[in-house]
CSV table of C-alpha atoms and ligand atoms in Angstrom, one decimal:
chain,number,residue,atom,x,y,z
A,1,UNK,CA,30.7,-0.1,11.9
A,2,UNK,CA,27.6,-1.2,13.3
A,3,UNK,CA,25.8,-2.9,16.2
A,4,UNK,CA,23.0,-5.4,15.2
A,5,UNK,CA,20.7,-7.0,18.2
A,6,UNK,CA,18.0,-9.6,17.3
A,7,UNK,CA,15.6,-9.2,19.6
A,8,UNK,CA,12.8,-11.7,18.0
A,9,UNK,CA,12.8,-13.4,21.6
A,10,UNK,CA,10.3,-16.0,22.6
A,11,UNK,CA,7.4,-14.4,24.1
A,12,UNK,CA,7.3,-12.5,20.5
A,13,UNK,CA,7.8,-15.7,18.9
A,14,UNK,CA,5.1,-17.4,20.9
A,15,UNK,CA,2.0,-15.1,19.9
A,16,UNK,CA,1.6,-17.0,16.5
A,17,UNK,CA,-1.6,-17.9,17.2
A,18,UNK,CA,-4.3,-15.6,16.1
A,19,UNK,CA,-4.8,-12.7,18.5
A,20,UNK,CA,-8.8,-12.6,18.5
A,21,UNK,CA,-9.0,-9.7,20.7
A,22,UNK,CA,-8.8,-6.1,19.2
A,23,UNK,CA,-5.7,-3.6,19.8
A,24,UNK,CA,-6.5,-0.2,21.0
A,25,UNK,CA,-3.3,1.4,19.5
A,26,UNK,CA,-4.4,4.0,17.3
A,27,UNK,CA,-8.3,4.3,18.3
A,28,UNK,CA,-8.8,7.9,18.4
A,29,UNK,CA,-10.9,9.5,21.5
A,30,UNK,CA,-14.4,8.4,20.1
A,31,UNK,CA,-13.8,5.1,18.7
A,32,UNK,CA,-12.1,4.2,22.1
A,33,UNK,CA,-15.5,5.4,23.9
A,34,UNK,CA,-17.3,3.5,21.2
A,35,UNK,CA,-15.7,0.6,22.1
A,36,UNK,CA,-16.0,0.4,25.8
A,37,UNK,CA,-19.4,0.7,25.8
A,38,UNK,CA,-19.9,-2.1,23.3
A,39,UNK,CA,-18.5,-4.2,25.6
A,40,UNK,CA,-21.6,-2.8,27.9
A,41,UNK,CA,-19.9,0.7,29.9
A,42,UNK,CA,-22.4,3.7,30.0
A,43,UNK,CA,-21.7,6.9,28.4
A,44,UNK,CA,-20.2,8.7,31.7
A,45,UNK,CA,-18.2,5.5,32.5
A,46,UNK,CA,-17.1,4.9,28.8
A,47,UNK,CA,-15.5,8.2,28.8
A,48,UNK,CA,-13.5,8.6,32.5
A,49,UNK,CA,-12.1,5.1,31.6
A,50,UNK,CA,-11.3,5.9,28.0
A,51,UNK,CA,-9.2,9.1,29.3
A,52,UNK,CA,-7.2,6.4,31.8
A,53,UNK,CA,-6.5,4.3,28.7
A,54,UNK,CA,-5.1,6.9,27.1
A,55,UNK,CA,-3.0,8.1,29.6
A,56,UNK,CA,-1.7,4.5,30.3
A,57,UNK,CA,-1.1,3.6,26.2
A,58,UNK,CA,0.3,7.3,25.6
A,59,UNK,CA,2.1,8.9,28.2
A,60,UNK,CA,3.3,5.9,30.6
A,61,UNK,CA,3.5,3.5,27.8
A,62,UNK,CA,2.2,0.4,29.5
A,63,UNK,CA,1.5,-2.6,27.5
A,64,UNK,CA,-0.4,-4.5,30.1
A,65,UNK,CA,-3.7,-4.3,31.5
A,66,UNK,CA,-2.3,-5.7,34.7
A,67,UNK,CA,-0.2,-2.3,35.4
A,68,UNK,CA,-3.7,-0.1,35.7
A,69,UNK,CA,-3.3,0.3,39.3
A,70,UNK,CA,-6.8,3.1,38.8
A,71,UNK,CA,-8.7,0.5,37.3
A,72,UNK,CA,-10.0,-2.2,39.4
A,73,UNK,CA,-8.9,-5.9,39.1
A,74,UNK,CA,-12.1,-7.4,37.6
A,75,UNK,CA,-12.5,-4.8,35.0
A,76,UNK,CA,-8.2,-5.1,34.1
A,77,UNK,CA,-9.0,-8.8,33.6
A,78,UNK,CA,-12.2,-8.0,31.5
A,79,UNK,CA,-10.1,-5.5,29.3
A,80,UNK,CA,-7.4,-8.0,29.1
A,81,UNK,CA,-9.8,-11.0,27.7
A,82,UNK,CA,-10.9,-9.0,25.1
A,83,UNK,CA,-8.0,-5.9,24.5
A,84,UNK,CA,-4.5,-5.9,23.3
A,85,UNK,CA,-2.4,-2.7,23.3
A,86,UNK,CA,-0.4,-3.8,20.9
A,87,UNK,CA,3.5,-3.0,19.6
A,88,UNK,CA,5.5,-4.3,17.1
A,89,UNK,CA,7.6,-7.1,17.0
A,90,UNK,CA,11.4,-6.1,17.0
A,91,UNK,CA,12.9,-8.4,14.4
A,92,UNK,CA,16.4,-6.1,14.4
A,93,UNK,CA,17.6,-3.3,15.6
A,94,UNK,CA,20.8,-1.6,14.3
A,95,UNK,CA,22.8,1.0,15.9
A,96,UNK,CA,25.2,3.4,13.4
A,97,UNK,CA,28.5,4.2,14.8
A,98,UNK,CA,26.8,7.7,14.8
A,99,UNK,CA,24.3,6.8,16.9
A,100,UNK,CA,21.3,6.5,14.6
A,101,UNK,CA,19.1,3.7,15.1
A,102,UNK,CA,17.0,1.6,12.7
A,103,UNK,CA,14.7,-1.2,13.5
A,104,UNK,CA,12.4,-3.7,11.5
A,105,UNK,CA,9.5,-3.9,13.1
A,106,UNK,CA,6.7,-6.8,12.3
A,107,UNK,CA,3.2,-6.6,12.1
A,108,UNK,CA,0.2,-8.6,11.8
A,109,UNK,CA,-2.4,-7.7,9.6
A,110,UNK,CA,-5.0,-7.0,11.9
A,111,UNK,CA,-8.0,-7.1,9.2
A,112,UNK,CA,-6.5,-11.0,8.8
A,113,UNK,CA,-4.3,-12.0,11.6
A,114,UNK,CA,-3.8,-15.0,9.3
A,115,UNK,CA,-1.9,-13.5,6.8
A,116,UNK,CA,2.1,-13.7,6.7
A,117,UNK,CA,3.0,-10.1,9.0
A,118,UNK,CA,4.4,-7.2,7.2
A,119,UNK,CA,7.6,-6.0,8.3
A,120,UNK,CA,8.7,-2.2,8.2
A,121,UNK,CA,11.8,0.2,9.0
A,122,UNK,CA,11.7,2.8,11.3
A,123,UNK,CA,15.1,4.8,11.7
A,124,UNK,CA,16.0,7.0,14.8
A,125,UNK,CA,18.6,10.1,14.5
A,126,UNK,CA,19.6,11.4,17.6
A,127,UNK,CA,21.6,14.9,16.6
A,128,UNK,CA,22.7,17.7,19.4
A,129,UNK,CA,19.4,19.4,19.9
A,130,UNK,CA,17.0,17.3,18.8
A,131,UNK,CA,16.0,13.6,18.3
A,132,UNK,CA,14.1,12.8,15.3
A,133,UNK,CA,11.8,9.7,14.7
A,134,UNK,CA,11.7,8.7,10.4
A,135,UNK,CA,8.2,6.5,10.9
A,136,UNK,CA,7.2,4.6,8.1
A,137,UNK,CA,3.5,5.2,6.7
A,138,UNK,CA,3.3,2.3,4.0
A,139,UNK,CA,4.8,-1.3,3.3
A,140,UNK,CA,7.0,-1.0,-0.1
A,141,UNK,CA,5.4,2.3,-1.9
A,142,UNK,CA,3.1,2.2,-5.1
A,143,UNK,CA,4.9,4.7,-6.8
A,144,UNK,CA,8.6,4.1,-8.6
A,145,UNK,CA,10.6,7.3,-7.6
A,146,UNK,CA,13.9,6.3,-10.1
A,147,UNK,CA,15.9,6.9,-6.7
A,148,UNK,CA,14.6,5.7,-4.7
A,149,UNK,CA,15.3,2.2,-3.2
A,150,UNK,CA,11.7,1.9,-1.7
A,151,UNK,CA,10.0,2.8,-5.1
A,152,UNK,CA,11.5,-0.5,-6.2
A,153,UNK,CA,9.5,-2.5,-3.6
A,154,UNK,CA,5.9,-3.2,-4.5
A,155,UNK,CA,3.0,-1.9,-2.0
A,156,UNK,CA,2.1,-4.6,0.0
A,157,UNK,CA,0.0,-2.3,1.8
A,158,UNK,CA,-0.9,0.5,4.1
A,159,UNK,CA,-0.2,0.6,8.0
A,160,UNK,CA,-2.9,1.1,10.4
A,161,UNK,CA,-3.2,4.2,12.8
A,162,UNK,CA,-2.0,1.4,15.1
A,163,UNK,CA,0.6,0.1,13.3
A,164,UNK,CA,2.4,3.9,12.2
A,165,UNK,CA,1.7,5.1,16.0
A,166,UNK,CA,3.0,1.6,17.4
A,167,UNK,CA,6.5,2.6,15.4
A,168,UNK,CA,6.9,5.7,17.8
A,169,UNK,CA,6.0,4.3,20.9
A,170,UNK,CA,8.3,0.7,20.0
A,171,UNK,CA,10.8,3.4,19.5
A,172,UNK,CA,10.0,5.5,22.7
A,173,UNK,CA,10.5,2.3,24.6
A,174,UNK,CA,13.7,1.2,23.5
A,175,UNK,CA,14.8,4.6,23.4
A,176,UNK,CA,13.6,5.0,27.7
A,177,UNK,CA,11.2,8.1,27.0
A,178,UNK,CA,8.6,6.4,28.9
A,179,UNK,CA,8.6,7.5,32.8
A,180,UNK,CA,10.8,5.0,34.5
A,181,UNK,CA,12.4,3.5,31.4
A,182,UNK,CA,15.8,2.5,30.9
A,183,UNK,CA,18.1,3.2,28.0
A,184,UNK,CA,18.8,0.0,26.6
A,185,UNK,CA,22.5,-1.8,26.4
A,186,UNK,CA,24.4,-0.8,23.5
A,187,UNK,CA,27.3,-1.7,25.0
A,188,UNK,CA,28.4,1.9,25.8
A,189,UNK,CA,28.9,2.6,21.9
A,190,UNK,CA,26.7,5.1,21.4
A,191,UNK,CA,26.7,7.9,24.4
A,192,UNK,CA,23.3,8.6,25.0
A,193,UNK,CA,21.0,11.0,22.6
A,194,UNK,CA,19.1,13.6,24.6
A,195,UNK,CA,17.0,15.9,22.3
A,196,UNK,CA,16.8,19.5,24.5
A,197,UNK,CA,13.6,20.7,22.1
A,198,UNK,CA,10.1,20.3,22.5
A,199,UNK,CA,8.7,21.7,25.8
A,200,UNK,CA,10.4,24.0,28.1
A,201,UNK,CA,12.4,20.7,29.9
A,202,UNK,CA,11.5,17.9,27.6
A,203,UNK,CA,14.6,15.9,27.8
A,204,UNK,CA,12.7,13.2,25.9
A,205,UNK,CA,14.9,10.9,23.3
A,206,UNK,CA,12.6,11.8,20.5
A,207,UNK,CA,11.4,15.2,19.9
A,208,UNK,CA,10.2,15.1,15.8
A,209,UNK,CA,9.0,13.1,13.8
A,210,UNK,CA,9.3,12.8,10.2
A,211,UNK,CA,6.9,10.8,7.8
A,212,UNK,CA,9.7,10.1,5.7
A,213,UNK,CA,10.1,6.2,5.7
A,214,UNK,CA,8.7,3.7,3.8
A,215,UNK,CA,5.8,4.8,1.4
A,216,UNK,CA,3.9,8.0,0.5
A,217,UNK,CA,1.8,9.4,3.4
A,218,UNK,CA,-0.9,11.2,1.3
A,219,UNK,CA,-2.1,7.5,0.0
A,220,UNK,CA,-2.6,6.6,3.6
A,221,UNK,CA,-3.8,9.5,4.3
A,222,UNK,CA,-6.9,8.4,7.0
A,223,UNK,CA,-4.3,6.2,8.8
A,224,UNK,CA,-1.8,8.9,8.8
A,225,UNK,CA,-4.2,11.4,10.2
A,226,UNK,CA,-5.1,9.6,12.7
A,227,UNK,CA,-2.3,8.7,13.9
A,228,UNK,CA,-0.5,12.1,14.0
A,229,UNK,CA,-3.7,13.5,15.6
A,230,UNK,CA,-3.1,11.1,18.2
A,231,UNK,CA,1.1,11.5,18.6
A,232,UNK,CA,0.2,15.4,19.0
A,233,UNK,CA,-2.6,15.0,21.3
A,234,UNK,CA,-1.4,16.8,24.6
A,235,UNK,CA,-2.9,14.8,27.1
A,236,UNK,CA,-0.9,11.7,25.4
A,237,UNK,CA,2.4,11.8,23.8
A,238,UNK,CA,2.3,15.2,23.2
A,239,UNK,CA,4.0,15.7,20.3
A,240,UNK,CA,4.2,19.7,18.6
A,241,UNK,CA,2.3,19.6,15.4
A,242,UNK,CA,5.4,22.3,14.4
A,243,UNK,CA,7.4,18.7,15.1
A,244,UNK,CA,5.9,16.8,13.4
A,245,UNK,CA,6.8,17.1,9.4
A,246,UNK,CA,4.7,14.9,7.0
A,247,UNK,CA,7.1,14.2,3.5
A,248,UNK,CA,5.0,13.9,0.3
A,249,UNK,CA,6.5,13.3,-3.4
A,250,UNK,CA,3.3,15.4,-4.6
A,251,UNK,CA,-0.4,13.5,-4.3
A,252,UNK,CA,-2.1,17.4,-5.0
A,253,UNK,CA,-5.4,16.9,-3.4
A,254,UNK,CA,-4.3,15.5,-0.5
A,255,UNK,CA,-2.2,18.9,0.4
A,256,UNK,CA,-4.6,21.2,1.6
A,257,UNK,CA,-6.7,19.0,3.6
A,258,UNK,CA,-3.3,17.7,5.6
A,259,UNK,CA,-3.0,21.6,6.3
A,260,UNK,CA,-6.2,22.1,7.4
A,261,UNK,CA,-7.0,18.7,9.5
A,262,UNK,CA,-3.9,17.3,10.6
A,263,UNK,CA,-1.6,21.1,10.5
A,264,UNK,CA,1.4,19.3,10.6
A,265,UNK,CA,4.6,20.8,8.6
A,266,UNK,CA,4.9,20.2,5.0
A,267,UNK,CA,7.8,18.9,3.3
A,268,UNK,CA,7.7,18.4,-1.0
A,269,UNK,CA,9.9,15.6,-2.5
A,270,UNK,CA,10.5,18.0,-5.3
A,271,UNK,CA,13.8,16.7,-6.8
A,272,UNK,CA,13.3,18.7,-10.3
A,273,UNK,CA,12.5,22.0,-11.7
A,274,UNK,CA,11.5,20.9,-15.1
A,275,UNK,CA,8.0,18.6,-16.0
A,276,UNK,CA,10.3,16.9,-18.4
A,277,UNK,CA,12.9,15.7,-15.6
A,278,UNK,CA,10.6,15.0,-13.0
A,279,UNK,CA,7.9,13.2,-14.6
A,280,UNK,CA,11.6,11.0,-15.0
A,281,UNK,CA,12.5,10.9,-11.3
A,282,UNK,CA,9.3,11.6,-9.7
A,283,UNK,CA,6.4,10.0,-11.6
A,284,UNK,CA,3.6,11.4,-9.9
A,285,UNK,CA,4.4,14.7,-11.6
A,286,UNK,CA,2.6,13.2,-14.8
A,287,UNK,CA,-0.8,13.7,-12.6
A,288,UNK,CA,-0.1,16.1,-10.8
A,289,UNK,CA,2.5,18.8,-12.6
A,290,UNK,CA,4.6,21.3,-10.6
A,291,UNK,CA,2.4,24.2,-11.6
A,292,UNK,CA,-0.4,22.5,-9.8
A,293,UNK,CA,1.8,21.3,-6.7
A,294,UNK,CA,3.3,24.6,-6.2
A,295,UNK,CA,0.3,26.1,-6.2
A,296,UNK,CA,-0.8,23.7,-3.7
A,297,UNK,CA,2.1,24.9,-1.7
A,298,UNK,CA,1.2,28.2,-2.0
A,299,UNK,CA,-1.9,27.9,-0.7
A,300,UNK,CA,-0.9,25.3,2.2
A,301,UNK,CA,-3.4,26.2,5.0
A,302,UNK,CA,-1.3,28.2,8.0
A,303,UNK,CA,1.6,28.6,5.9
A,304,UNK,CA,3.7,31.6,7.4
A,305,UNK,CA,7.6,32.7,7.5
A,306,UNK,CA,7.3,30.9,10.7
A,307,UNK,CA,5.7,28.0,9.5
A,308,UNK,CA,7.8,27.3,6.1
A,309,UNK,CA,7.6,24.6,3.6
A,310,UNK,CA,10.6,22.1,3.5
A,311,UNK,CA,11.6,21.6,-0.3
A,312,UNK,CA,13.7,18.1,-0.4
A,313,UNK,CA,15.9,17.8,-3.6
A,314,UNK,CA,18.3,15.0,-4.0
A,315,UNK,CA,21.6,15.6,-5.3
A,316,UNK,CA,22.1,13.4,-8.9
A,317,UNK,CA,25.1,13.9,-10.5
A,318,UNK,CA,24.3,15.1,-14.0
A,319,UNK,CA,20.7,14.9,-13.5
A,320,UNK,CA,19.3,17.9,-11.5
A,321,UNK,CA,22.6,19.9,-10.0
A,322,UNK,CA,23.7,22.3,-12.6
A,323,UNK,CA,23.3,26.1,-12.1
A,324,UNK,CA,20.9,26.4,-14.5
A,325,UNK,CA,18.7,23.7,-12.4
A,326,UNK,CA,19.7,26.1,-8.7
A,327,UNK,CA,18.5,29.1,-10.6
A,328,UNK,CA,15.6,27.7,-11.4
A,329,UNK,CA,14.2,26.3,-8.4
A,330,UNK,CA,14.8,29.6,-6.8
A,331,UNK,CA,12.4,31.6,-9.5
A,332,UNK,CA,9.8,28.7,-9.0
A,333,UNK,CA,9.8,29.0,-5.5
A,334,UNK,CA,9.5,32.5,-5.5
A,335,UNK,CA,7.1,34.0,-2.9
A,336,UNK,CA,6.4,31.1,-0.6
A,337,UNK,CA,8.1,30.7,2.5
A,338,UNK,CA,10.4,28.2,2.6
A,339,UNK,CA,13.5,25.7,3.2
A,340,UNK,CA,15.1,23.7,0.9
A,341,UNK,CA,17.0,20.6,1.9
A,342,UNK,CA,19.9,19.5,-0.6
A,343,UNK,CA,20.1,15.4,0.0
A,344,UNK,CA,23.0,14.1,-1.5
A,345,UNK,CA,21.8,10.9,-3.4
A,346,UNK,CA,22.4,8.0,-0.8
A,347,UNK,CA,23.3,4.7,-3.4
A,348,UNK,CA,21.7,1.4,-3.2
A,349,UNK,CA,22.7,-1.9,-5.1
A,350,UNK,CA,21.3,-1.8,-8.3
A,351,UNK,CA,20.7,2.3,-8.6
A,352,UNK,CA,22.0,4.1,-11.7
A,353,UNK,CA,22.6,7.4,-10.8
A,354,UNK,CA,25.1,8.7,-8.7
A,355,UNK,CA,25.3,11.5,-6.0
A,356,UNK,CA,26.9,15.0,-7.4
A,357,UNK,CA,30.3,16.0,-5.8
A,358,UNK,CA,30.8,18.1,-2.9
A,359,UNK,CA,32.4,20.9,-4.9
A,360,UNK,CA,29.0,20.8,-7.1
A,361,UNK,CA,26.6,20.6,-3.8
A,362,UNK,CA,28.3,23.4,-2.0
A,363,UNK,CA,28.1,25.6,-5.7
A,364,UNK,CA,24.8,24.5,-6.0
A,365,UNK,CA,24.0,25.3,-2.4
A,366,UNK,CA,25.3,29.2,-2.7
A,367,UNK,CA,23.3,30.4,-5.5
A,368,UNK,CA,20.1,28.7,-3.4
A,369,UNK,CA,21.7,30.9,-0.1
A,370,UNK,CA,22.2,34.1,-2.2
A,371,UNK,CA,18.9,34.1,-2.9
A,372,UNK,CA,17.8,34.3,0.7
A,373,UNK,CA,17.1,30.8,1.1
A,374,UNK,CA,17.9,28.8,4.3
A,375,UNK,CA,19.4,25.7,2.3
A,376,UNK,CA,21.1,22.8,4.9
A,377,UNK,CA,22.6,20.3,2.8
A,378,UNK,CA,21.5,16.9,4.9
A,379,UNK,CA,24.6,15.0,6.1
A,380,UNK,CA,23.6,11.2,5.4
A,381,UNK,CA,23.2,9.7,8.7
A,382,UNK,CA,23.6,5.7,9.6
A,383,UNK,CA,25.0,5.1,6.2
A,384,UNK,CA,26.7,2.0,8.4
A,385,UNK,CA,23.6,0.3,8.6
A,386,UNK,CA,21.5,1.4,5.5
A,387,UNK,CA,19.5,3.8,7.2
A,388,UNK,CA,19.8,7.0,5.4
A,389,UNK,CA,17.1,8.7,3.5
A,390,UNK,CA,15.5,6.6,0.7
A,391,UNK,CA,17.4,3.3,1.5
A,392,UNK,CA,14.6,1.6,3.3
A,393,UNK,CA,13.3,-1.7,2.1
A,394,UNK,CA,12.0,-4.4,3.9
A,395,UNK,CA,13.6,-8.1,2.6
A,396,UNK,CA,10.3,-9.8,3.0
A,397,UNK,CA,10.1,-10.9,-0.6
A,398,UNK,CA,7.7,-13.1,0.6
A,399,UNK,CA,5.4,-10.6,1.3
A,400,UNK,CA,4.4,-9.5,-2.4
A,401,UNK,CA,1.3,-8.2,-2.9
A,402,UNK,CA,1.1,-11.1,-5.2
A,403,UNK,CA,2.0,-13.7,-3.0
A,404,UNK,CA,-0.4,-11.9,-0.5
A,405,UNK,CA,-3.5,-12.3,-2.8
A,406,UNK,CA,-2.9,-15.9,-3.3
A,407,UNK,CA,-2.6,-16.4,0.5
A,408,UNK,CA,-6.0,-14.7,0.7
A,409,UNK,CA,-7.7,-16.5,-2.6
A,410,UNK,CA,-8.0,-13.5,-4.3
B,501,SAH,N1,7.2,9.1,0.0
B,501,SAH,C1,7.5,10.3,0.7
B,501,SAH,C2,8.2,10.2,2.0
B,501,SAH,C3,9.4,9.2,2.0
B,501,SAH,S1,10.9,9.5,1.2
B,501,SAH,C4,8.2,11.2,-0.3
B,501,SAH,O1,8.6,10.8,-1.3
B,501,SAH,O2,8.3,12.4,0.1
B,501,SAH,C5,11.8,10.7,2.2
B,501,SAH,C6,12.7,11.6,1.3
B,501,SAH,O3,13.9,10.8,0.8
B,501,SAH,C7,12.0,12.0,0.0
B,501,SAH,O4,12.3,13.4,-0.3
B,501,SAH,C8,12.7,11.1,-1.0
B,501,SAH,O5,12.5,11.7,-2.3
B,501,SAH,C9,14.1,11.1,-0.5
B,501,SAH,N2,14.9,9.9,-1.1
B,501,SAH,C10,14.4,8.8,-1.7
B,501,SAH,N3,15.4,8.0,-2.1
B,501,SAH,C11,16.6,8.7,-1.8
B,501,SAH,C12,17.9,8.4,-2.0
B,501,SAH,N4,18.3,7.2,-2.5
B,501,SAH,N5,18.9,9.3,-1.6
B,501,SAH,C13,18.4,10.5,-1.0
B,501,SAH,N6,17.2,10.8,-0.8
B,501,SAH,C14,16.2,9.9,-1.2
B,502,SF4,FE1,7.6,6.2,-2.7
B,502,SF4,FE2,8.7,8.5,-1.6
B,502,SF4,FE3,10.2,6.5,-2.5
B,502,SF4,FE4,8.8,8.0,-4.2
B,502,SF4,S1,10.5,8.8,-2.9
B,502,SF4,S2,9.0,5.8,-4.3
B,502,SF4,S3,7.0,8.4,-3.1
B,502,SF4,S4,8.8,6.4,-0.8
């Protein structure tokens, strides 16, 4: 059972024409300095007002110039002719019986406001002692993971800094983390989600995020660090980069520098412990082969027993669960500290494979424990209303790449 809402409501429906002025969602410190004095501030005042912006976008979470109350009135209105601090459109937003959350969110290309907007999911998972935010990185996904439901969605391209950082703080509103907000009306289904992690009293709704939604991180990888640079930033929303897990399916050469210039946890997609099987499920591991990605992993920069890497491996009946295949993984991981995370297979209309039994997980799950292996098997969440792991796809059809480049004359 489910809860739906459609929020499209008019003042969201009324901004079709073409926002000329520029958003300030995801400028990092610089940029945002760069751009207040091109609109004529000097260096020292550039910077003190930069440092209120960020504090209003990131901690309050105000959307309006107006609500500045330190900035004075002609300089909110001058901001406000030519700024936007700009969210998502909500198109839905779905609530599981369990309590996850997932919403379509709408964006408008900001390069060519005149372009159709893209729509992505971003799924909320509130469990006892945490709440985790699965942020998308990418519209659709260039690669074609056999499982995976958004492998079979073209790219139609890659989210801004803005756009991937306007998913958490959409999701921090509707959620109430913002001082003085208000969980929103579910109807009293869904008693409210109260992570108790992050900061010694951080009752905040969301304390992780994931980069597990729609698309592959690592081929975003400027928007995605600057984005997470700017979720983790302590004098904004003040995310723990130990909270903050990016998900990759294996781009090698993006590994090390994520380590060493974002130092966010590391999770691998590796789903197979044979080139022959996963160049199968997992194409990427025709470029880049597991020798090569586990030796990334092993030299993943500030990689510790306290700072593991999270190996993710779907559950396919037949496929990849025998013992032989548990065996295995534990000789290849051998050495680096780590996790691994059985998924069973979540199923989407049109998918071949199926997910293994629970007798097979569990077996499969013991010989990965008796080898000293913390190994959670993932209990699918917001199965109700699609949401679980690899089930995201937006329906804008429309929105090809194809259809895209004939809009644009390309
Ligand atoms: N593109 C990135 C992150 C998004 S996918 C990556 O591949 O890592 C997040 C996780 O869900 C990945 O481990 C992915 O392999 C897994 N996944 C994809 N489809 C799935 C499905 N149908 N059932 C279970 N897990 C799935
Ligand atoms: Fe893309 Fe990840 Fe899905 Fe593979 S599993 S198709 S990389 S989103």
């Amino acid at each position: 059972m489910s809860v739906a809402l459609n929020l499209d409501h008019a003042a969201n429906a009324g901004r079709a024409a073409v926002p000329a002025r520029r958003s300030l969602v995801g400028l990092g410190r610089p940029e945002l300095r760069q751009t207040l004095m091109s609109i004529g501030l000097d260096d020292r005042e550039a910077k003190m007002r930069s440092s209120q912006l960020w504090n209003w976008m990131y901690v309050n979470g105000v959307t309006d110039f107006e609500r500045m109350t330190n900035i004075q009135k002609g300089f909110r209105q001058t901001l406000a002719d030519k700024f936007l601090l700009d969210r998502p459109d909500i198109v839905t937003e779905q609530i599981s019986i369990d309590g996850t959350r997932k919403w379509l969110f709408r964006f408008r290309d900001p390069q060519n406001p005149n372009l159709p907007p893209v729509e992505v999911e971003t799924v909320y998972i509130p469990e006892e002692d945490r709440g985790t935010l699965c942020v998308s990185s990418q519209v659709g996904c260039t690669l074609t993971c056999s499982f995976c439901h958004t492998g079979t969605q073209k790219l139609v391209r890659n989210l801004t800094a803005g756009e991937i950082l306007g998913q958490i703080l959409m999701a921090r509103e509707r959620l109430g983390d913002f001082p003085g907000g208000q969980r929103p009306d579910d109807g009293g289904l869904v008693p409210a989600p109260r992570g108790s992690g992050g900061s010694e009293g951080d009752s905040r709704a969301i304390t992780n995020v994931v980069m597990m939604g729609m698309g592959e991180p690592l081929y975003n990888y400027d928007n995605v660090k600057q984005a997470l640079l700017i979720a983790s930033d302590e004098a904004g929303i003040s995310l723990s980069k130990r909270r903050i897990t990016l998900s990759t399916s294996g781009v090698v050469p993006q590994i090390e520098p994520t380590g060493r210039e974002i130092g966010v946890m590391l999770a691998i997609s590796l789903h197979a412990v044979r080139d022959d099987l996963r160049d199968m499920l997992v194409p990427i591991n025709k470029k880049w082969p597991l020798k090569e990605l586990i030796q990334a992993c092993r030299d993943y920069p500030g990689l510790s027993n306290a700072r593991r890497i999270t190996f993710e491996y779907v559950m396919l009946k037949d496929i990849n669960d025998s013992d032989a295949d548990a065996r295995e993984l534990v000789r290849l991981l051998a050495g680096i500290p780590a996790k691994i995370n059985l998924i069973p297979f979540n199923p989407w209309p049109g998918t071949n494979y199926d997910c293994s039994s629970s007798a097979r997980i569990e077996r499969f799950a013991d010989i990965v424990n008796n080898a000293g292996y913390a190994s959670p098997v993932r209990t699918p969440r917001g199965r109700d209303i699609f949401a679980a792991c690899g089930q995201l796809k937006s329906e804008t059809e429309r929105l090809k790449k194809v259809d895209r480049e004939a809009l644009s004359g390309a």
